[in-house]
Amino acid sequence: MASYSQATIISISVILIMGIWSSSSAAGREPFACDPKDKTTANLAFCKVSLPTKERVKDLIGRLTLPEKVRLLVNNAAAVPRLGIKGYEWWSEALHGVSNVGPGTKFGGPFPGATSFPQVITTAASFNSSLWEAIGRVVSDEARAMYNGGVAGLTYWSPNVNILRDPRWGRGQETPGEDPVVVGKYAASYVKGLQGNDGDRLKVAACCKHFTAYDLDNWNGVDRFHFNAKVSKQDIVDTFDVPFRMCVKEGRVASVMCSYNQVNGVPTCADPNLLKNTVRAQWGLDGYIVSDCDSVGVFYDTQHYTSTPEEAAADAIKAGLDLDCGPFLAVHSENAVKKGLLSEADVSNALTNTLNVQMRLGMFDGEPSAHPYGKLGPNNVCTPAHQELAHEAAIQGIVLLKNQGPSLPLSTRRHHSVAVIGPNSDVNVTMIGNYAGVACGYTTPLEGIEKYTKAIHQQGCSDVACTGDKSFNAAIDAARQADATVLIMGLDQSIEAEFKDRAGLLLPGLQQELVTKVAAASKGPIILVIMSGGPIDVSFAKNDRRIGAILWVGYPGQAGGAAIADILFGKSNPGGKLPMTWYPEEYLANLPMTTMDMRSTPSKNYPGRTYRFYNGPVVYPFGYGLSYTKFQHTIASAPAVFSVPVHGHRKAQNVTVFDKAIRVTHTRCNKLSLRVHVDVKNVGSRDGSHTLLVFSSPPGGRGNWAPHKQLVAFQKVRVVTGSTQRVRFNIHVCKYLSVVDRSGIRRIPMGEHSLHIGNLRHSFSLQAATLGVIKS
């Protein structure tokens, strides 16, 4: 996809490639296995790089004893000294930069930090897939450099591709939002950046998690360890499977992680239908399946799914689990074999998948410095190019929600002083969200603003909980003195985090009161900046004419303060769009987090979830975002009628065409794409980036089959003022114009569909064209 600042991304990539060969050699990590100096292993088949990976893996497994095998089934895999294999820690994280959350990565010495990009929900707001992949390339460069330096692994359990189903979810910040297609496209793009493009070889191994229907941590007395997600087949296929399928099939990810929860009564890590049949057989995973940490122990100890620990170990491995984050499989798998619950061949099959990934990473190729990325080292971490990309990513992820007047951008000529107020006004670590590492450095919002003008700083609240008003008067006085006021409010990890879901959607404590009182006193324009992962009900500010502008900045990463200031003062033009719906607080009135249904049930006053199925009042809709300039859309080319080739079916015609909807398996999907060309003209006074979001609404009368509308394409485009750019979409009919019926069967509705592009509407008719007969 085209992107805003494509030239910046390309130039950064060139610098990165040059840096690989110009940097000094890494600090000499010893070989993980197959050390050329070790004469006892030099001639073993698993050490011969010239042999196919499959043969090497088979040879190695054939040399292992059962006790050795079971000790390789866990994240802190044991060494096998007699075969020259060192121990390995599989658990590292790289959600939006190399992280030290997992035990596989340590900061210090020549690697004091790594580039910390904006939290994923923020980067998703850019709707820029080339940016997502570029970030992955940078993160994997730094990960490889740290591996070469002996302080990190090569297997990174990122990204999180769960759907932001409920706005209260504490981990929503880690996800690319609520739309399955956006989440899947993000997953595939980021994974490609992480894993590289060297054929079957891996730069690092990524992992899409948490499979599946995992989006509750701890709400109203229900936690993720005890939760049984009751999900319809329709919702599984239509929503929850989509990003994981795209991650595996399009991103070719090397790993998938199963989740803590049960789905319809079965722990995901013990469900062969999910792991063996879906992820591996249907989608074709070429890699390993890993449990969320201690998940196997959880379904034995907490969920009491099996009677004995050996049964739990056997169920997990036979279901398709290859690696346990935790000690459970190392402790109980050998006894499971001895008791006849599990065969040694089952254990070997699991190791085939993990060892295959390690081979593809080059871990059995001898000297690490001989690897294509073996010379990356400290000079390739926190480079100026990497940090500039973090800055650019933050700019692209900021969303302008309101700009009355307009109040933004501020002017250094008119606004000689700015009151900077709020609990997030001078934060650093807050900006990097969770699953972060140690940043290269920070620019706080206050520091960013001070580079443009004089700042009068008062927090108003000592923290985001904002439980008292004793500092309100000082903040009010600052607003009275300044030419403009910027209030930087919102959340942090004390409010939303892993194992911490929110109770409501309002600003915490007395934050709203502080904003309202400051707005009443300020002599200049009032700008409200919201720092958060999840959506917040800011209806009060949206409706307050004294508050001229609202920005949502997510958790904008190490350069967040610089990006915020660049947007405030007009150096950069905001172009982000919301990747999730912002609901009013009242939306939660009849919406337990434990109810998984995506579709609404009017008879029960159940409102439905996400923009696809909820049709009620919102604060700001999915895909919303303003700019400092104006864009006009014109559909340059789009069909009025489109033929879908259909095979008849000898058994029963309604198996193929049911309620005027064709099963996708009964048409030729590969080349079935709708071509739509859209002209985007910048009719404003500033250059800017624009995200084209193309939604489709299917024909009516589908009942609960279909969403109200769904995103079918998106693209970022840079348009200079006064100019026009043509954007070309090829909309895959089977993937994006289909709906899923109550039986979980994906079908293409015939009849009149409608495309929505901004204020434009284009109707077109899908018509069946019979080709022949399918034999039963």
PDB file of N, CA, C and O in Angstrom, residues 6 44 134 179 209 213 219 268 273 334 476 491 499 585 608 613-614 664 666 768:
ATOM      1  N   GLN A   6       6.479   7.781   2.565  1.00  0.00           N
ATOM      2  CA  GLN A   6       7.099   6.590   1.975  1.00  0.00           C
ATOM      3  C   GLN A   6       8.589   6.831   1.761  1.00  0.00           C
ATOM      4  O   GLN A   6       9.409   5.945   1.989  1.00  0.00           O
ATOM      5  N   LEU A  44      28.062 -34.652  12.295  1.00  0.00           N
ATOM      6  CA  LEU A  44      26.707 -35.149  12.499  1.00  0.00           C
ATOM      7  C   LEU A  44      25.771 -34.494  11.482  1.00  0.00           C
ATOM      8  O   LEU A  44      25.907 -33.310  11.156  1.00  0.00           O
ATOM      9  N   ALA A 134       7.839  -1.654   8.236  1.00  0.00           N
ATOM     10  CA  ALA A 134       9.113  -0.968   8.486  1.00  0.00           C
ATOM     11  C   ALA A 134       9.489  -1.026   9.965  1.00  0.00           C
ATOM     12  O   ALA A 134      10.657  -1.218  10.315  1.00  0.00           O
ATOM     13  N   ASP A 179     -11.344  -3.985  14.250  1.00  0.00           N
ATOM     14  CA  ASP A 179     -11.720  -4.533  12.951  1.00  0.00           C
ATOM     15  C   ASP A 179     -10.847  -5.739  12.606  1.00  0.00           C
ATOM     16  O   ASP A 179      -9.611  -5.634  12.583  1.00  0.00           O
ATOM     17  N   LYS A 209      -0.607 -14.059  18.848  1.00  0.00           N
ATOM     18  CA  LYS A 209      -1.249 -14.512  20.078  1.00  0.00           C
ATOM     19  C   LYS A 209      -2.491 -13.645  20.336  1.00  0.00           C
ATOM     20  O   LYS A 209      -2.616 -12.560  19.756  1.00  0.00           O
ATOM     21  N   ALA A 213     -10.411 -16.049  21.042  1.00  0.00           N
ATOM     22  CA  ALA A 213     -11.505 -15.456  21.820  1.00  0.00           C
ATOM     23  C   ALA A 213     -11.021 -15.027  23.201  1.00  0.00           C
ATOM     24  O   ALA A 213     -11.721 -15.174  24.196  1.00  0.00           O
ATOM     25  N   TRP A 219     -12.459  -8.990  35.198  1.00  0.00           N
ATOM     26  CA  TRP A 219     -13.609  -8.087  35.211  1.00  0.00           C
ATOM     27  C   TRP A 219     -14.708  -8.657  36.100  1.00  0.00           C
ATOM     28  O   TRP A 219     -15.128  -9.808  35.926  1.00  0.00           O
ATOM     29  N   THR A 268      -8.165 -23.776  25.254  1.00  0.00           N
ATOM     30  CA  THR A 268      -7.639 -23.617  23.892  1.00  0.00           C
ATOM     31  C   THR A 268      -6.359 -24.413  23.688  1.00  0.00           C
ATOM     32  O   THR A 268      -6.112 -24.917  22.587  1.00  0.00           O
ATOM     33  N   ASN A 273      -9.182 -29.379  17.748  1.00  0.00           N
ATOM     34  CA  ASN A 273      -9.892 -28.729  16.648  1.00  0.00           C
ATOM     35  C   ASN A 273      -9.308 -27.352  16.357  1.00  0.00           C
ATOM     36  O   ASN A 273      -9.188 -26.950  15.198  1.00  0.00           O
ATOM     37  N   GLU A 334       7.115 -37.146  30.580  1.00  0.00           N
ATOM     38  CA  GLU A 334       7.759 -38.461  30.590  1.00  0.00           C
ATOM     39  C   GLU A 334       6.873 -39.499  31.287  1.00  0.00           C
ATOM     40  O   GLU A 334       6.701 -40.623  30.794  1.00  0.00           O
ATOM     41  N   ILE A 476      -5.352  26.342  37.315  1.00  0.00           N
ATOM     42  CA  ILE A 476      -6.277  27.374  36.817  1.00  0.00           C
ATOM     43  C   ILE A 476      -5.543  28.697  36.630  1.00  0.00           C
ATOM     44  O   ILE A 476      -5.725  29.402  35.625  1.00  0.00           O
ATOM     45  N   LEU A 491      -5.101   8.035  30.737  1.00  0.00           N
ATOM     46  CA  LEU A 491      -4.912   6.830  31.535  1.00  0.00           C
ATOM     47  C   LEU A 491      -3.436   6.467  31.596  1.00  0.00           C
ATOM     48  O   LEU A 491      -2.593   7.103  30.982  1.00  0.00           O
ATOM     49  N   PHE A 499      -4.309  -8.007  33.139  1.00  0.00           N
ATOM     50  CA  PHE A 499      -4.992  -8.387  34.379  1.00  0.00           C
ATOM     51  C   PHE A 499      -5.677  -7.207  35.065  1.00  0.00           C
ATOM     52  O   PHE A 499      -5.963  -7.239  36.253  1.00  0.00           O
ATOM     53  N   GLU A 585     -20.617   6.200  27.940  1.00  0.00           N
ATOM     54  CA  GLU A 585     -20.650   5.362  29.142  1.00  0.00           C
ATOM     55  C   GLU A 585     -21.922   4.509  29.187  1.00  0.00           C
ATOM     56  O   GLU A 585     -21.887   3.360  29.641  1.00  0.00           O
ATOM     57  N   GLY A 608     -24.822  -5.270  20.828  1.00  0.00           N
ATOM     58  CA  GLY A 608     -23.847  -5.679  19.819  1.00  0.00           C
ATOM     59  C   GLY A 608     -22.522  -4.996  20.044  1.00  0.00           C
ATOM     60  O   GLY A 608     -22.398  -4.053  20.838  1.00  0.00           O
ATOM     61  N   PHE A 613     -21.415  -4.301  14.184  1.00  0.00           N
ATOM     62  CA  PHE A 613     -22.684  -4.853  14.665  1.00  0.00           C
ATOM     63  C   PHE A 613     -23.438  -3.941  15.633  1.00  0.00           C
ATOM     64  O   PHE A 613     -24.586  -4.220  15.953  1.00  0.00           O
ATOM     65  N   TYR A 614     -22.801  -2.877  16.101  1.00  0.00           N
ATOM     66  CA  TYR A 614     -23.464  -1.918  16.985  1.00  0.00           C
ATOM     67  C   TYR A 614     -23.880  -0.717  16.161  1.00  0.00           C
ATOM     68  O   TYR A 614     -23.072  -0.146  15.422  1.00  0.00           O
ATOM     69  N   VAL A 664     -18.480 -19.581  -0.617  1.00  0.00           N
ATOM     70  CA  VAL A 664     -17.225 -19.178  -1.254  1.00  0.00           C
ATOM     71  C   VAL A 664     -16.474 -20.388  -1.816  1.00  0.00           C
ATOM     72  O   VAL A 664     -15.674 -20.246  -2.749  1.00  0.00           O
ATOM     73  N   HIS A 666     -17.697 -22.614  -3.542  1.00  0.00           N
ATOM     74  CA  HIS A 666     -18.326 -22.997  -4.792  1.00  0.00           C
ATOM     75  C   HIS A 666     -18.173 -21.942  -5.880  1.00  0.00           C
ATOM     76  O   HIS A 666     -18.981 -21.851  -6.795  1.00  0.00           O
ATOM     77  N   ALA A 768     -24.863 -14.038  -9.905  1.00  0.00           N
ATOM     78  CA  ALA A 768     -24.325 -15.384 -10.087  1.00  0.00           C
ATOM     79  C   ALA A 768     -24.317 -15.767 -11.563  1.00  0.00           C
ATOM     80  O   ALA A 768     -25.269 -15.485 -12.291  1.00  0.00           O
TER      81      ALA A 768
END
